[in-house]
Coordinates of C-alpha atoms in Angstrom, one line a residue:
M248 CA 0.0 0.0 0.0
N249 CA 1.6 3.4 -1.0
N250 CA 1.4 6.7 0.9
I251 CA -1.7 7.9 -1.0
D252 CA -3.5 4.6 -0.2
N253 CA -2.5 5.0 3.5
L254 CA -3.8 8.6 3.5
Y255 CA -7.2 7.6 2.1
K256 CA -7.4 4.8 4.6
T257 CA -6.7 7.1 7.5
L258 CA -9.3 9.6 6.3
L259 CA -11.9 6.9 5.8
D260 CA -11.3 5.4 9.2
E261 CA -12.0 8.8 10.8
I262 CA -15.4 9.5 9.3
A263 CA -18.6 8.6 11.2
D264 CA -20.3 6.7 8.3
G265 CA -19.6 3.1 7.5
V266 CA -17.6 2.5 4.3
Y267 CA -16.7 -0.7 2.6
F268 CA -15.2 -1.6 -0.8
V269 CA -16.0 -4.7 -2.9
D270 CA -14.4 -6.0 -6.1
T271 CA -16.3 -7.2 -9.1
E272 CA -17.1 -10.5 -7.4
K273 CA -18.6 -8.6 -4.4
R274 CA -15.7 -9.6 -2.2
I275 CA -15.1 -7.1 0.6
T276 CA -11.6 -5.5 0.2
Y277 CA -11.9 -2.7 2.7
W278 CA -13.9 -2.1 5.9
N279 CA -13.5 1.1 7.9
H280 CA -13.7 1.6 11.7
A281 CA -17.3 3.0 11.5
A282 CA -18.4 -0.1 9.6
E283 CA -17.0 -2.1 12.5
S284 CA -18.9 0.0 15.0
L285 CA -22.2 0.2 13.2
T286 CA -22.4 -3.5 12.3
G287 CA -20.5 -5.2 15.2
F288 CA -18.3 -7.1 12.6
S289 CA -14.6 -6.5 12.7
S290 CA -12.5 -6.1 9.5
D291 CA -10.8 -9.4 10.3
E292 CA -14.2 -11.1 10.2
V293 CA -15.3 -9.7 6.8
L294 CA -12.3 -9.0 4.6
G295 CA -12.1 -11.4 1.7
R296 CA -15.7 -12.6 2.3
H297 CA -18.7 -11.8 0.0
C298 CA -21.0 -9.1 1.5
S299 CA -23.9 -11.5 1.4
D300 CA -22.2 -14.2 3.5
N301 CA -24.3 -13.8 6.6
I302 CA -22.8 -10.4 7.2
L303 CA -25.1 -7.4 6.4
M304 CA -27.8 -9.5 4.8
H305 CA -29.8 -6.4 3.7
I306 CA -33.6 -6.6 3.5
D307 CA -36.0 -4.0 2.2
R308 CA -39.3 -2.7 3.8
Q309 CA -41.1 -5.8 2.4
G310 CA -38.7 -8.1 4.2
R311 CA -37.1 -9.2 0.9
N312 CA -33.4 -10.3 1.0
V313 CA -31.9 -7.8 -1.5
C314 CA -28.6 -9.6 -1.3
K315 CA -30.0 -12.5 -3.3
D316 CA -31.8 -10.9 -6.3
R317 CA -32.2 -7.2 -5.8
C318 CA -28.7 -6.2 -4.7
P319 CA -28.1 -2.5 -5.4
L320 CA -24.3 -3.2 -5.2
A321 CA -24.6 -5.9 -7.9
L322 CA -26.6 -3.6 -10.1
T323 CA -24.1 -0.7 -9.7
L324 CA -21.3 -3.1 -10.6
L325 CA -23.2 -3.9 -13.8
D326 CA -24.4 -0.5 -15.0
G327 CA -22.2 2.0 -13.1
E328 CA -25.2 4.0 -11.8
K329 CA -25.1 5.5 -8.3
R330 CA -27.8 4.3 -6.0
V331 CA -29.2 5.6 -2.7
C332 CA -31.6 3.4 -0.8
E333 CA -33.1 2.7 2.7
L334 CA -32.4 -0.8 3.9
F335 CA -32.3 -2.8 7.1
M336 CA -29.0 -4.5 7.8
H337 CA -28.1 -7.4 10.1
H338 CA -26.0 -6.5 13.2
S339 CA -23.6 -9.1 14.6
K340 CA -25.7 -9.3 17.8
G341 CA -28.8 -10.2 15.8
E342 CA -31.0 -7.1 15.5
R343 CA -32.0 -5.2 12.3
I344 CA -30.7 -1.7 12.0
P345 CA -32.2 0.8 9.5
V346 CA -29.5 2.4 7.3
E347 CA -29.3 4.8 4.4
S348 CA -26.9 3.4 1.8
S349 CA -25.1 5.2 -1.0
I350 CA -23.4 3.0 -3.6
T351 CA -21.0 4.2 -6.2
A352 CA -18.9 2.3 -8.8
I353 CA -15.1 2.4 -8.7
R354 CA -13.4 2.7 -12.1
D355 CA -9.9 2.4 -13.3
D356 CA -8.1 5.0 -15.5
S357 CA -9.8 3.6 -18.6
G358 CA -13.3 3.9 -17.1
K359 CA -13.7 0.1 -16.6
I360 CA -15.7 -0.8 -13.5
I361 CA -13.3 -2.6 -11.1
G362 CA -15.5 -2.6 -7.9
A363 CA -17.9 -0.5 -5.9
V364 CA -18.0 1.4 -2.6
E365 CA -21.0 1.5 -0.2
L366 CA -21.3 4.2 2.3
F367 CA -24.0 3.7 5.0
R368 CA -25.2 5.6 8.0
D369 CA -27.4 4.7 10.9
N370 CA -31.0 5.8 10.1
T371 CA -32.3 5.6 13.7
H372 CA -33.0 8.6 15.9
S373 CA -29.9 7.6 17.7
L374 CA -29.1 10.9 19.5
K375 CA -32.6 11.1 20.9
Q376 CA -32.6 7.5 21.8
S377 CA -29.3 7.6 23.7
K378 CA -30.6 10.7 25.7
Q379 CA -33.8 8.9 26.4
I380 CA -32.1 5.7 27.6
K381 CA -29.9 7.8 29.9
E382 CA -33.0 9.4 31.3
L383 CA -34.7 6.0 31.7
K384 CA -31.7 4.6 33.6
S385 CA -31.6 7.5 36.0
A386 CA -35.3 7.0 36.8
A387 CA -35.1 3.2 37.0
L388 CA -37.3 2.9 34.0
T389 CA -35.3 0.4 31.9
D390 CA -35.8 -3.3 31.7
P391 CA -32.6 -4.9 33.1
G392 CA -32.6 -7.8 30.7
T393 CA -33.0 -5.9 27.4
K394 CA -32.0 -2.3 28.3
I395 CA -35.1 -0.7 26.8
A396 CA -38.2 0.8 28.5
N397 CA -39.8 -1.3 31.1
R398 CA -43.5 -1.9 31.8
R399 CA -43.7 1.0 34.3
F400 CA -42.4 3.5 31.7
L401 CA -44.7 2.1 29.0
E402 CA -47.7 2.6 31.4
M403 CA -46.6 6.2 32.0
K404 CA -46.4 6.7 28.2
I405 CA -49.9 5.3 27.7
S406 CA -51.2 7.6 30.4
T407 CA -49.6 10.6 28.8
S408 CA -50.9 9.6 25.4
F409 CA -54.4 9.5 26.7
E410 CA -54.0 13.0 28.1
E411 CA -52.8 14.2 24.7
M412 CA -55.7 12.5 23.0
K413 CA -58.3 14.1 25.3
R414 CA -56.7 17.6 25.3
Y415 CA -55.4 17.9 21.8
N416 CA -57.2 15.2 19.9
I417 CA -53.9 13.4 19.0
P418 CA -54.7 9.8 18.1
F419 CA -52.5 6.9 19.3
G420 CA -52.5 3.2 19.4
I421 CA -50.5 0.3 20.9
L422 CA -48.9 -2.8 19.5
L423 CA -48.7 -5.8 21.8
I424 CA -46.0 -8.2 20.5
D425 CA -45.5 -11.8 21.6
L426 CA -42.6 -14.0 20.3
D427 CA -43.9 -17.2 18.8
N428 CA -42.7 -20.6 20.2
F429 CA -40.2 -18.8 22.4
K430 CA -40.2 -21.7 25.0
Q431 CA -38.9 -23.9 22.2
V432 CA -35.9 -21.6 21.7
N433 CA -35.1 -21.9 25.4
D434 CA -35.6 -25.6 25.5
T435 CA -33.5 -26.2 22.4
F436 CA -30.6 -23.7 22.7
G437 CA -30.7 -22.8 26.4
H438 CA -31.8 -19.7 28.3
D439 CA -28.6 -17.7 27.4
T440 CA -29.5 -18.0 23.8
G441 CA -33.1 -17.1 24.6
D442 CA -31.9 -14.0 26.4
D443 CA -29.7 -13.0 23.4
I444 CA -32.8 -13.3 21.2
L445 CA -34.8 -11.1 23.5
R446 CA -32.1 -8.5 23.4
A447 CA -31.9 -8.6 19.6
V448 CA -35.6 -8.2 19.3
A449 CA -35.5 -5.3 21.8
R450 CA -32.8 -3.5 19.9
T451 CA -34.6 -4.1 16.6
L452 CA -37.8 -2.6 17.9
S453 CA -36.0 0.4 19.6
A454 CA -33.9 1.1 16.5
N455 CA -36.9 1.1 14.2
C456 CA -39.4 3.2 16.2
R457 CA -40.2 6.7 15.1
S458 CA -38.9 9.5 17.4
T459 CA -42.4 10.1 18.8
D460 CA -43.0 6.4 19.7
L461 CA -41.8 4.2 22.5
A462 CA -40.9 0.5 22.5
G463 CA -40.5 -1.5 25.7
R464 CA -40.6 -4.9 27.3
W465 CA -44.1 -5.7 28.7
G466 CA -43.0 -8.9 30.4
G467 CA -41.5 -12.3 29.6
E468 CA -41.3 -12.5 25.8
E469 CA -43.9 -9.8 25.3
F470 CA -43.1 -6.3 24.0
L471 CA -45.3 -3.3 23.6
V472 CA -45.0 -0.2 21.4
V473 CA -46.9 3.0 21.9
V474 CA -47.5 4.6 18.5
T475 CA -48.7 8.3 18.3
H476 CA -50.2 10.4 15.5
V477 CA -51.5 7.4 13.6
D478 CA -54.7 6.0 11.9
K479 CA -55.6 2.4 11.6
E480 CA -53.8 2.0 8.2
E481 CA -50.6 3.5 9.5
L482 CA -50.7 1.4 12.7
N483 CA -51.1 -1.7 10.6
A484 CA -48.1 -0.7 8.3
I485 CA -45.9 0.0 11.4
A486 CA -46.9 -3.3 13.0
D487 CA -46.2 -5.3 9.8
K488 CA -42.8 -3.6 9.5
M489 CA -41.9 -4.7 13.0
R490 CA -43.1 -8.2 12.3
L491 CA -40.9 -8.5 9.3
L492 CA -37.8 -7.1 11.0
I493 CA -38.2 -9.5 13.9
K494 CA -38.6 -12.4 11.5
H495 CA -35.4 -11.4 9.8
S496 CA -33.4 -10.8 12.9
F497 CA -31.2 -13.7 14.0
I498 CA -28.1 -14.8 16.0
E499 CA -25.5 -17.4 15.3
K500 CA -25.3 -20.3 17.8
D501 CA -22.9 -23.2 17.3
D502 CA -22.9 -22.7 13.5
M503 CA -26.7 -22.6 13.5
T504 CA -29.0 -19.6 12.8
V505 CA -31.5 -18.9 15.6
S506 CA -34.5 -16.7 14.9
V507 CA -38.1 -16.2 16.0
T508 CA -41.3 -14.8 14.6
A509 CA -43.8 -12.6 16.4
T510 CA -47.6 -12.2 16.4
I511 CA -48.8 -8.7 17.0
G512 CA -52.2 -7.4 18.2
G513 CA -52.8 -3.7 17.9
C514 CA -55.6 -1.2 18.3
L515 CA -56.2 2.5 18.3
A516 CA -57.2 4.1 21.6
A517 CA -60.9 5.0 21.9
K518 CA -62.3 8.0 23.8
D519 CA -63.9 5.7 26.4
D520 CA -60.8 3.5 26.8
T521 CA -58.7 3.1 29.9
A522 CA -55.1 1.8 29.8
E523 CA -56.5 -1.6 31.0
T524 CA -59.2 -1.9 28.3
L525 CA -56.8 -0.8 25.6
V526 CA -54.2 -3.4 26.5
K527 CA -56.9 -6.0 27.0
R528 CA -58.3 -5.4 23.4
A529 CA -54.8 -5.6 22.0
D530 CA -54.2 -8.8 23.9
E531 CA -57.4 -10.4 22.6
L532 CA -56.3 -9.5 19.0
L533 CA -52.9 -10.9 19.7
Y534 CA -54.2 -14.3 20.7
S535 CA -56.6 -14.4 17.8
G536 CA -53.6 -14.0 15.6
K537 CA -51.9 -16.9 17.5
A538 CA -55.0 -19.1 16.9
W539 CA -54.9 -18.2 13.2
G540 CA -51.4 -19.5 12.7
K541 CA -48.9 -17.0 14.4
N542 CA -46.4 -14.7 12.6
R543 CA -49.1 -12.3 11.7
V544 CA -50.6 -8.9 12.6
V545 CA -54.2 -8.3 13.7
I546 CA -55.3 -4.7 14.0

């Protein structure tokens, strides 16, 4: 590597966005420090491997694995066009993180495409979330197992949302999420793996919430999301996005992929609802979804 290459590498390692290079075979040839931080994968783990080898495993909003047949990197390697897209990448700890990716072809002096570079950035409301988590910790409002909001804080958020609805006519709803066949995960792989799955799901929900919403652990393998400023159609769309992202989150255990699905019951708050009746209605919808075959949303 000459001095110019070293200079570029030093500069790329200092920026906050993830950057990686691939050759024409989509083999990773460079992986910067921010890529390590954002994905949890070190450069030693990824260099020389293909980007689809259980590394980022990008999916789109419909849950489709774009690495298989809709890969924007592969398309740019073919036509040289720059692409910008919103995707959900796989983190080494199992969760799905929303990212904005920008992909550009790399050409030699003659103009021939010899590779591509992808720059990606965290698309979560990370600054707000880190501040929120700090506040939650100081008020003993985090769930110790998953490090997201606990039931007490969720109940406070529901109460506040009712006040906003009555005072300002701001609609809100809740999503009650239960992991399917979770006992089977514990029985097959052990409780440590089950705890890792819970943490991956928690991070997936937290990372993909809007800034006005709150995701937390309701208890056991149940999570709850309070969603504000929504109608029924939007609530359904958010629920189905969460369902897909949970389905495509996974961890590696003894060379095996461990994942779960989730069934979600959700409803909009009505004027005559209380917190108890709202959660009860969501719970009834959740269990009707379980009876209909699991891995589904019932709004």
